[in-house]
């Protein structure tokens, strides 16, 4: 099954600073999802990437999928307290859950210091 | 409002007492699934359903059952819960690639925190 490595596992960033979270796969990624989770709560969809070299942005968050489709990065510009939480990447179609089943990385815990 | 709802949100029970966690979506989605989230292990898929009356095992199905009698509902059944099923459970739905041949947003419910004593 698909293994996704997320790095770093945790990140403490001063408010206003930029940061990057990485998601690396041993196999080609098809349908790579980024979610944000507040501790103990539900998942909020951020972005989904499919094509090599694709880049999407929403507000201050940009996600990219590399040309080889084995690595994705999530970049936050000028971080704010509202960005704090757990960021999860999920790859479609690599576990037993059919084409739409997601296999997730273990997450990156982001803390924003005022 | 498009959403996935789960009930209950919190549940404390005892070993062996059958329970059902309900999941409902109002988006006419074909694909629905259940995940559990555990510290250090992340989110793992339990069961999924590609359409009504079509269900299949995910990566960690042991100890769980599901049914899909209607498109909107996908209950998770624990016939004889055990302490190792203490976890945070999420239901999710999407239109499914079988319909659109492209990956689409997967909507997640708010989660059900289950404790089995």
XYZ file of N, CA and C in Angstrom:
693
model
N 0.831 -1.194 0.000
C 0.000 0.000 0.000
C 0.871 1.252 0.000
N 0.239 2.373 -0.312
C 0.951 3.641 -0.393
C 1.431 4.074 0.977
N 2.711 4.479 1.046
C 3.202 5.081 2.281
C 3.485 6.535 1.998
N 2.961 7.382 2.849
C 3.211 8.805 2.718
C 4.003 9.287 3.916
N 5.101 9.943 3.639
C 5.925 10.510 4.701
C 5.699 12.007 4.730
N 5.321 12.506 5.884
C 5.170 13.947 6.033
C 6.314 14.482 6.870
N 6.797 15.650 6.476
C 7.844 16.292 7.269
C 7.636 17.798 7.265
N 7.948 18.464 8.376
C 8.338 17.837 9.635
C 7.127 17.250 10.354
N 7.369 16.499 11.428
C 6.258 15.962 12.223
C 5.583 17.074 12.989
N 6.380 18.031 13.447
C 5.813 19.179 14.139
C 6.629 20.413 13.796
N 5.978 21.552 13.928
C 6.591 22.800 13.497
C 6.072 23.928 14.377
N 7.006 24.680 14.928
C 6.630 25.866 15.703
C 7.167 27.070 14.950
N 6.254 27.963 14.580
C 6.617 29.100 13.741
C 6.107 30.383 14.381
N 6.899 31.404 14.301
C 6.468 32.694 14.822
C 5.445 33.302 13.858
N 4.435 33.914 14.427
C 3.402 34.550 13.620
C 4.030 35.501 12.603
N 3.545 35.412 11.380
C 4.049 36.286 10.323
C 5.110 35.633 9.449
N 5.667 34.528 9.933
C 6.701 33.829 9.156
C 6.085 32.869 8.150
N 6.868 32.545 7.123
C 6.445 31.563 6.131
C 6.870 30.168 6.569
N 6.189 29.158 6.054
C 6.564 27.790 6.383
C 6.176 26.852 5.257
N 6.833 25.687 5.255
C 6.546 24.674 4.236
C 6.447 23.307 4.892
N 5.447 22.556 4.472
C 5.252 21.172 4.912
C 5.373 20.286 3.679
N 6.044 19.159 3.839
C 6.265 18.271 2.700
C 5.564 16.932 2.871
N 5.207 16.354 1.746
C 4.561 15.046 1.713
C 5.226 14.257 0.596
N 5.874 13.142 0.957
C 6.645 12.382 -0.014
C 6.122 10.958 -0.119
N 6.051 10.487 -1.346
C 5.538 9.143 -1.602
C 6.596 8.285 -2.279
N 6.542 6.992 -2.002
C 7.449 6.061 -2.660
C 6.920 5.680 -4.045
N 5.651 6.002 -4.287
C 5.033 5.675 -5.573
C 4.377 6.922 -6.157
N 4.041 6.860 -7.425
C 3.405 7.988 -8.093
C 2.102 8.359 -7.407
N 1.909 9.644 -7.244
C 0.704 10.152 -6.596
C -0.365 10.479 -7.629
N -1.567 9.990 -7.402
C -2.716 10.348 -8.222
C -3.755 10.901 -7.263
N -4.231 12.108 -7.471
C -5.203 12.630 -6.526
C -4.587 12.807 -5.146
N -3.783 13.831 -4.974
C -3.154 14.116 -3.691
C -3.956 15.201 -3.000
N -4.404 14.906 -1.777
C -5.273 15.811 -1.028
C -4.529 16.414 0.152
N -4.830 17.671 0.425
C -4.363 18.318 1.645
C -5.570 18.693 2.498
N -5.501 18.315 3.779
C -6.543 18.646 4.735
C -5.911 19.315 5.953
N -6.739 20.090 6.627
C -6.347 20.659 7.912
C -7.308 20.138 8.971
N -6.768 19.851 10.140
C -7.581 19.344 11.233
C -7.258 20.114 12.505
N -8.289 20.669 13.117
C -8.119 21.221 14.462
C -8.085 20.033 15.412
N -7.339 20.157 16.491
C -7.131 19.011 17.376
C -8.449 18.377 17.813
N -8.589 17.076 17.513
C -9.768 16.322 17.910
C -11.020 16.632 17.125
N -10.896 17.397 16.063
C -12.067 17.770 15.289
C -12.007 17.188 13.878
N -12.947 17.617 13.047
C -13.045 17.082 11.697
C -11.996 17.628 10.760
N -11.983 17.096 9.536
C -11.017 17.493 8.529
C -11.607 18.552 7.606
N -10.836 19.570 7.361
C -11.244 20.632 6.457
C -10.440 20.489 5.174
N -11.134 20.351 4.066
C -10.480 20.202 2.767
C -9.783 21.502 2.390
N -8.524 21.397 1.977
C -7.768 22.568 1.528
C -7.648 22.561 0.009
N -6.981 21.539 -0.512
C -6.751 21.484 -1.948
C -6.521 20.060 -2.409
N -6.710 19.836 -3.694
C -6.448 18.540 -4.300
C -5.668 18.747 -5.586
N -4.607 17.971 -5.765
C -3.732 18.095 -6.929
C -3.705 16.768 -7.671
N -3.657 16.856 -8.999
C -3.635 15.625 -9.792
C -2.502 15.591 -10.815
N -2.185 16.732 -11.372
C -1.237 16.735 -12.498
C 0.162 17.100 -12.043
N 1.149 16.514 -12.657
C 2.533 16.845 -12.375
C 2.788 18.317 -12.628
N 3.420 18.995 -11.655
C 3.709 20.406 -11.798
C 2.560 21.312 -11.406
N 1.448 20.715 -10.995
C 0.265 21.525 -10.667
C 0.502 22.319 -9.384
N -0.062 23.502 -9.368
C 0.037 24.373 -8.200
C -1.314 25.045 -7.993
N -1.772 25.042 -6.740
C -3.035 25.702 -6.407
C -2.837 26.576 -5.185
N -3.574 27.670 -5.150
C -3.484 28.586 -4.014
C -4.868 28.933 -3.519
N -4.942 29.119 -2.214
C -6.178 29.607 -1.601
C -5.777 30.480 -0.429
N -6.110 31.742 -0.535
C -5.713 32.721 0.467
C -4.198 32.649 0.625
N -3.674 32.333 1.771
C -2.226 32.363 1.951
C -1.590 30.984 1.875
N -2.331 30.011 1.390
C -1.826 28.643 1.327
C -1.659 28.232 -0.129
N -0.469 27.704 -0.462
C -0.175 27.227 -1.805
C 0.280 25.785 -1.722
N -0.293 24.943 -2.562
C 0.124 23.546 -2.620
C 0.655 23.241 -4.012
N 1.708 22.409 -4.050
C 2.325 22.050 -5.324
C 2.532 20.547 -5.389
N 2.459 20.020 -6.592
C 2.784 18.621 -6.837
C 3.936 18.608 -7.840
N 5.010 17.905 -7.516
C 6.172 17.969 -8.400
C 5.922 17.250 -9.720
N 6.826 17.472 -10.669
C 6.627 16.921 -12.015
C 6.565 15.391 -12.010
N 7.340 14.786 -11.119
C 7.363 13.319 -11.057
C 6.162 12.763 -10.301
N 5.380 13.637 -9.690
C 4.185 13.254 -8.920
C 4.521 12.299 -7.780
N 5.627 12.593 -7.102
C 5.964 11.811 -5.923
C 6.147 12.674 -4.688
N 6.071 13.947 -4.848
C 6.222 14.835 -3.708
C 5.296 16.037 -3.848
N 4.695 16.403 -2.720
C 3.870 17.600 -2.681
C 4.316 18.466 -1.513
N 4.173 19.757 -1.684
C 4.501 20.685 -0.603
C 3.327 21.617 -0.369
N 3.206 22.042 0.873
C 2.179 22.999 1.271
C 2.912 24.174 1.886
N 2.712 25.332 1.315
C 3.430 26.513 1.772
C 2.435 27.537 2.314
N 2.718 28.035 3.506
C 1.876 29.076 4.112
C 2.701 30.357 4.198
N 2.154 31.408 3.681
C 2.821 32.710 3.688
C 2.263 33.569 4.811
N 3.155 34.244 5.516
C 2.747 35.165 6.586
C 1.757 34.483 7.535
N 2.228 33.470 8.228
C 1.366 32.637 9.060
C 0.606 33.442 10.126
N -0.593 32.929 10.435
C -1.457 33.550 11.444
C -1.884 32.495 12.454
N -2.355 32.903 13.625
C -2.821 31.919 14.622
C -3.883 30.975 14.068
N -4.687 31.443 13.127
C -5.742 30.589 12.563
C -5.183 29.441 11.721
N -3.909 29.504 11.382
C -3.294 28.414 10.617
C -2.875 27.238 11.493
N -2.909 27.411 12.787
C -2.483 26.333 13.687
C -3.396 25.127 13.567
N -2.797 23.941 13.661
C -3.566 22.706 13.571
C -2.700 21.585 13.034
N -3.367 20.531 12.606
C -2.653 19.385 12.029
C -2.923 19.366 10.530
N -1.868 19.299 9.743
C -2.005 19.244 8.297
C -1.741 17.820 7.824
N -2.673 17.323 7.043
C -2.619 15.938 6.587
C -2.601 15.887 5.073
N -1.717 15.070 4.524
C -1.787 14.793 3.090
C -2.370 13.395 2.918
N -3.157 13.221 1.872
C -3.785 11.942 1.602
C -3.688 11.605 0.135
N -3.327 10.371 -0.167
C -3.194 9.933 -1.553
C -4.348 9.009 -1.897
N -4.927 9.223 -3.059
C -6.064 8.420 -3.487
C -5.595 7.156 -4.186
N -6.383 6.095 -4.029
C -6.215 4.902 -4.841
C -5.031 4.018 -4.538
N -4.481 4.082 -3.325
C -3.293 3.270 -3.050
C -3.492 2.254 -1.936
N -4.571 2.367 -1.196
C -4.860 1.362 -0.179
C -5.869 0.360 -0.717
N -6.646 -0.260 0.151
C -7.655 -1.211 -0.288
C -8.995 -0.537 -0.584
N -9.058 0.760 -0.406
C -10.338 1.443 -0.486
C -10.783 1.868 -1.868
N -10.337 1.180 -2.897
C -10.755 1.558 -4.237
C -10.075 2.833 -4.689
N -10.471 3.330 -5.842
C -9.823 4.506 -6.427
C -9.954 5.732 -5.540
N -11.019 5.784 -4.760
C -11.278 6.983 -3.972
C -10.840 6.875 -2.525
N -10.395 5.710 -2.106
C -9.944 5.562 -0.727
C -8.649 6.306 -0.513
N -8.569 7.040 0.577
C -7.370 7.833 0.843
C -6.456 7.135 1.831
N -5.168 7.172 1.528
C -4.132 6.742 2.461
C -3.437 8.005 2.938
N -3.406 8.204 4.249
C -2.917 9.464 4.802
C -1.512 9.361 5.351
N -0.810 10.485 5.318
C 0.401 10.623 6.100
C 0.026 10.794 7.560
N 1.018 10.792 8.442
C 0.731 10.867 9.872
C 0.471 12.294 10.351
N 0.655 13.254 9.509
C 0.299 14.614 9.846
C 1.465 15.457 10.333
N 1.321 16.754 10.165
C 2.288 17.731 10.680
C 1.562 18.653 11.633
N 2.034 18.707 12.879
C 1.434 19.569 13.884
C 2.049 20.961 13.779
N 1.233 21.943 13.482
C 1.726 23.308 13.319
C 1.262 24.179 14.479
N 2.217 24.803 15.126
C 1.929 25.741 16.216
C 2.426 27.101 15.780
N 1.589 28.115 15.964
C 1.959 29.484 15.610
C 2.158 30.263 16.908
N 3.354 30.761 17.075
C 3.661 31.547 18.281
C 3.416 33.015 18.028
N 2.709 33.694 18.947
C 2.447 35.127 18.741
C 3.718 35.950 18.857
N -27.243 23.182 3.360
C -25.781 23.164 3.421
C -25.287 21.737 3.167
N -24.318 21.596 2.251
C -23.740 20.291 1.954
C -22.929 19.812 3.158
N -23.251 18.615 3.632
C -22.508 18.163 4.799
C -22.632 16.660 5.004
N -21.699 16.171 5.824
C -21.717 14.795 6.311
C -21.946 14.870 7.815
N -22.958 14.173 8.289
C -23.250 14.204 9.716
C -23.005 12.821 10.323
N -22.560 12.845 11.553
C -22.308 11.605 12.285
C -22.970 11.705 13.651
N -23.472 10.559 14.116
C -24.019 10.496 15.468
C -23.760 9.129 16.084
N -23.440 9.091 17.384
C -23.226 10.266 18.234
C -21.851 10.890 17.995
N -21.593 12.032 18.562
C -20.290 12.666 18.464
C -19.345 12.090 19.513
N -19.889 11.697 20.644
C -19.090 11.109 21.712
C -19.836 9.904 22.259
N -19.097 8.852 22.550
C -19.720 7.648 23.082
C -18.733 6.906 23.963
N -19.188 6.591 25.165
C -18.417 5.739 26.067
C -19.245 4.488 26.287
N -18.647 3.326 26.064
C -19.386 2.078 26.198
C -18.494 1.033 26.859
N -19.040 -0.153 27.011
C -18.286 -1.237 27.634
C -18.040 -2.348 26.631
N -17.033 -3.129 26.902
C -16.661 -4.239 26.024
C -17.848 -5.152 25.772
N -18.064 -5.458 24.494
C -19.079 -6.429 24.118
C -20.462 -5.878 23.865
N -20.698 -4.622 24.165
C -22.040 -4.047 23.976
C -22.151 -3.456 22.574
N -22.973 -4.085 21.752
C -23.114 -3.688 20.349
C -23.480 -2.213 20.222
N -22.866 -1.559 19.230
C -23.197 -0.162 18.994
C -23.152 0.158 17.504
N -23.851 1.211 17.151
C -23.883 1.684 15.761
C -23.591 3.176 15.743
N -22.707 3.570 14.860
C -22.436 4.987 14.617
C -23.040 5.321 13.254
N -23.922 6.294 13.252
C -24.595 6.613 11.993
C -23.812 7.668 11.211
N -23.966 7.615 9.891
C -23.362 8.594 8.990
C -24.362 8.896 7.896
N -24.554 10.169 7.631
C -25.491 10.564 6.598
C -24.922 11.732 5.805
N -25.111 11.701 4.473
C -24.676 12.820 3.627
C -25.839 13.277 2.761
N -25.865 14.592 2.480
C -26.973 15.169 1.724
C -26.539 15.661 0.351
N -25.471 15.082 -0.193
C -24.914 15.555 -1.456
C -25.129 14.559 -2.599
N -25.899 13.518 -2.344
C -26.150 12.490 -3.357
C -24.849 11.811 -3.823
N -23.907 11.694 -2.910
C -22.623 11.078 -3.241
C -22.745 9.563 -3.334
N -21.993 9.002 -4.270
C -21.999 7.544 -4.417
C -20.986 6.883 -3.483
N -19.842 7.502 -3.302
C -18.767 6.890 -2.514
C -18.846 7.364 -1.078
N -18.853 6.389 -0.149
C -18.802 6.717 1.272
C -17.817 5.778 1.952
N -17.213 6.259 3.013
C -16.234 5.415 3.691
C -16.107 5.798 5.163
N -15.490 4.905 5.914
C -15.206 5.125 7.324
C -13.709 5.022 7.553
N -13.213 5.950 8.402
C -11.816 5.953 8.803
C -11.755 5.982 10.325
N -10.644 5.484 10.849
C -10.364 5.691 12.265
C -9.018 6.393 12.381
N -8.917 7.232 13.406
C -7.694 7.993 13.608
C -7.121 7.685 14.982
N -5.872 7.254 15.009
C -5.212 6.897 16.253
C -3.850 7.572 16.341
N -3.448 7.996 17.531
C -2.145 8.661 17.682
C -1.011 7.775 17.178
N -0.134 8.352 16.393
C 1.009 7.615 15.878
C 0.718 6.750 14.674
N -0.558 6.512 14.411
C -0.941 5.667 13.266
C -1.648 6.464 12.187
N -2.139 7.625 12.534
C -2.815 8.457 11.558
C -4.213 7.950 11.243
N -4.722 8.360 10.105
C -6.046 7.967 9.634
C -5.941 6.716 8.781
N -6.796 5.735 9.064
C -6.787 4.501 8.279
C -8.212 4.149 7.891
N -8.373 3.665 6.668
C -9.712 3.377 6.167
C -10.195 2.022 6.657
N -11.451 1.979 7.115
C -12.031 0.763 7.679
C -12.829 0.009 6.615
N -13.845 0.665 6.089
C -14.708 0.108 5.050
C -15.079 1.224 4.091
N -15.488 0.832 2.901
C -15.978 1.807 1.956
C -17.137 1.230 1.164
N -17.851 2.148 0.494
C -18.979 1.725 -0.327
C -18.995 2.568 -1.587
N -19.054 1.896 -2.738
C -19.045 2.631 -3.992
C -20.451 2.958 -4.475
N -21.417 2.317 -3.876
C -22.810 2.630 -4.206
C -23.726 1.817 -3.302
N -25.009 1.999 -3.461
C -25.979 1.271 -2.646
C -25.763 -0.225 -2.811
N -25.773 -0.929 -1.682
C -25.603 -2.381 -1.625
C -24.221 -2.860 -2.069
N -23.262 -1.946 -2.222
C -21.900 -2.321 -2.599
C -20.945 -1.829 -1.522
N -20.411 -2.764 -0.731
C -19.461 -2.384 0.312
C -18.234 -3.281 0.219
N -17.116 -2.785 0.721
C -15.894 -3.586 0.688
C -14.953 -3.138 1.788
N -14.021 -4.027 2.105
C -13.090 -3.774 3.200
C -12.030 -2.766 2.807
N -11.685 -1.906 3.788
C -10.553 -1.023 3.626
C -9.310 -1.674 4.210
N -8.483 -0.877 4.823
C -7.207 -1.389 5.324
C -7.293 -2.024 6.710
N -8.275 -1.632 7.512
C -8.393 -2.161 8.882
C -9.846 -2.524 9.205
N -10.426 -3.542 8.539
C -11.846 -3.844 8.699
C -12.213 -4.738 9.891
N -11.199 -5.358 10.527
C -11.506 -6.363 11.551
C -12.288 -5.756 12.699
N -13.385 -6.414 13.072
C -14.198 -5.977 14.199
C -15.309 -5.004 13.828
N -15.444 -4.702 12.552
C -16.449 -3.741 12.092
C -17.351 -4.359 11.028
N -18.563 -3.824 10.946
C -19.472 -4.128 9.851
C -20.059 -2.833 9.356
N -20.512 -2.837 8.109
C -21.195 -1.672 7.544
C -22.360 -2.164 6.707
N -23.238 -1.234 6.373
C -24.304 -1.536 5.422
C -24.591 -0.280 4.613
N -25.107 -0.467 3.410
C -25.460 0.683 2.562
C -26.788 0.356 1.880
N -27.855 0.538 2.633
C -29.191 0.250 2.111
C -29.769 1.447 1.355
N -29.314 2.625 1.733
C -29.750 3.849 1.051
C -28.501 4.623 0.668
N -28.626 5.446 -0.343
C -27.465 6.188 -0.824
C -26.922 7.138 0.224
N -27.796 7.762 1.007
C -27.350 8.810 1.907
C -26.761 8.293 3.214
N -27.038 7.038 3.588
C -26.633 6.545 4.909
C -25.605 5.417 4.829
N -24.673 5.446 5.757
C -23.612 4.426 5.775
C -23.221 4.176 7.235
N -24.017 3.418 7.973
C -23.723 3.185 9.388
C -22.543 2.239 9.615
N -21.824 2.504 10.677
C -20.701 1.645 11.105
C -21.160 0.877 12.341
N -21.042 -0.447 12.277
C -21.534 -1.298 13.350
C -20.375 -2.018 14.028
N -20.358 -1.924 15.355
C -19.406 -2.693 16.134
C -20.209 -3.724 16.915
N -20.166 -4.976 16.468
C -20.993 -6.024 17.062
C -20.566 -6.320 18.505
N -19.271 -6.352 18.728
C -18.748 -6.647 20.070
C -17.498 -5.796 20.300
N -17.720 -4.537 20.677
C -16.591 -3.614 20.783
C -15.551 -4.074 21.799
N -14.304 -3.762 21.505
C -13.211 -4.071 22.419
C -12.397 -2.793 22.654
N -11.616 -2.752 23.734
C -10.860 -1.528 24.043
C -9.949 -1.064 22.909
N -9.455 -1.969 22.071
C -8.580 -1.534 20.978
C -9.349 -0.835 19.861
N -10.658 -0.729 20.004
C -11.460 0.046 19.056
C -11.754 1.453 19.581
N -11.173 1.775 20.714
C -11.221 3.149 21.198
C -10.461 4.018 20.210
N -11.160 5.011 19.654
C -10.549 5.783 18.577
C -11.452 6.952 18.210
N -10.955 7.773 17.288
C -11.750 8.845 16.693
C -12.140 8.384 15.295
N -13.447 8.331 15.033
C -13.937 7.789 13.775
C -14.493 8.904 12.883
N -14.155 8.789 11.596
C -14.640 9.757 10.618
C -15.340 9.047 9.472
N -16.467 9.618 9.083
C -17.163 9.186 7.888
C -16.846 10.190 6.779
N -16.739 9.716 5.545
C -16.423 10.609 4.429
C -17.259 10.232 3.216
N -17.477 11.199 2.330
C -18.201 10.896 1.094
C -17.641 11.720 -0.056
N -17.845 11.197 -1.276
C -17.443 11.936 -2.473
C -18.251 11.426 -3.648
N -18.182 12.145 -4.762
C -18.932 11.703 -5.935
C -18.349 10.429 -6.512
N -17.065 10.186 -6.290
C -16.458 8.957 -6.790
C -15.914 9.098 -8.197
N -14.738 8.560 -8.441
C -14.104 8.678 -9.749
C -14.860 7.886 -10.798
N -15.609 6.873 -10.388
C -16.342 6.078 -11.358
C -17.340 6.896 -12.142
N -17.804 7.982 -11.544
C -18.800 8.824 -12.205
C -18.124 9.863 -13.079
N -17.125 10.521 -12.544
C -16.546 11.659 -13.247
C -15.146 11.403 -13.799
N -14.568 10.238 -13.519
C -13.220 9.922 -13.986
C -12.210 10.962 -13.577
N -12.417 11.549 -12.460
C -11.446 12.503 -11.915
C -11.637 12.489 -10.413
N -10.575 12.804 -9.727
C -10.703 12.829 -8.287
C -11.437 14.086 -7.858
N -12.265 13.912 -6.874
C -13.068 15.026 -6.393
C -12.895 15.198 -4.901
N -13.333 16.344 -4.427
C -13.210 16.635 -2.999
C -13.899 15.552 -2.190
N -13.242 15.121 -1.140
C -13.842 14.186 -0.203
C -14.266 14.961 1.030
N -15.523 14.830 1.370
C -16.091 15.550 2.505
C -16.061 14.641 3.731
N -15.588 15.206 4.817
C -15.508 14.440 6.058
C -16.541 14.930 7.070
N -17.069 13.993 7.851
C -17.934 14.345 8.964
C -17.128 14.906 10.122
N -17.806 15.334 11.192
C -17.131 15.985 12.318
C -16.398 15.024 13.239
N -16.626 13.730 13.083
C -15.923 12.756 13.915
C -16.765 12.244 15.076
N -16.530 11.011 15.464
C -17.156 10.390 16.634
C -16.044 9.844 17.514
N -15.991 10.351 18.726
C -14.956 9.885 19.647
C -15.530 8.744 20.470
N -15.010 7.538 20.261
C -15.507 6.339 20.928
C -14.504 5.843 21.951
N -14.986 5.580 23.147
C -14.177 4.971 24.199
C -14.837 3.666 24.601
N -14.078 2.574 24.540
C -14.573 1.262 24.947
C -13.833 0.836 26.215
N -14.589 0.671 27.281
C -13.966 0.343 28.577
C -13.878 -1.161 28.810
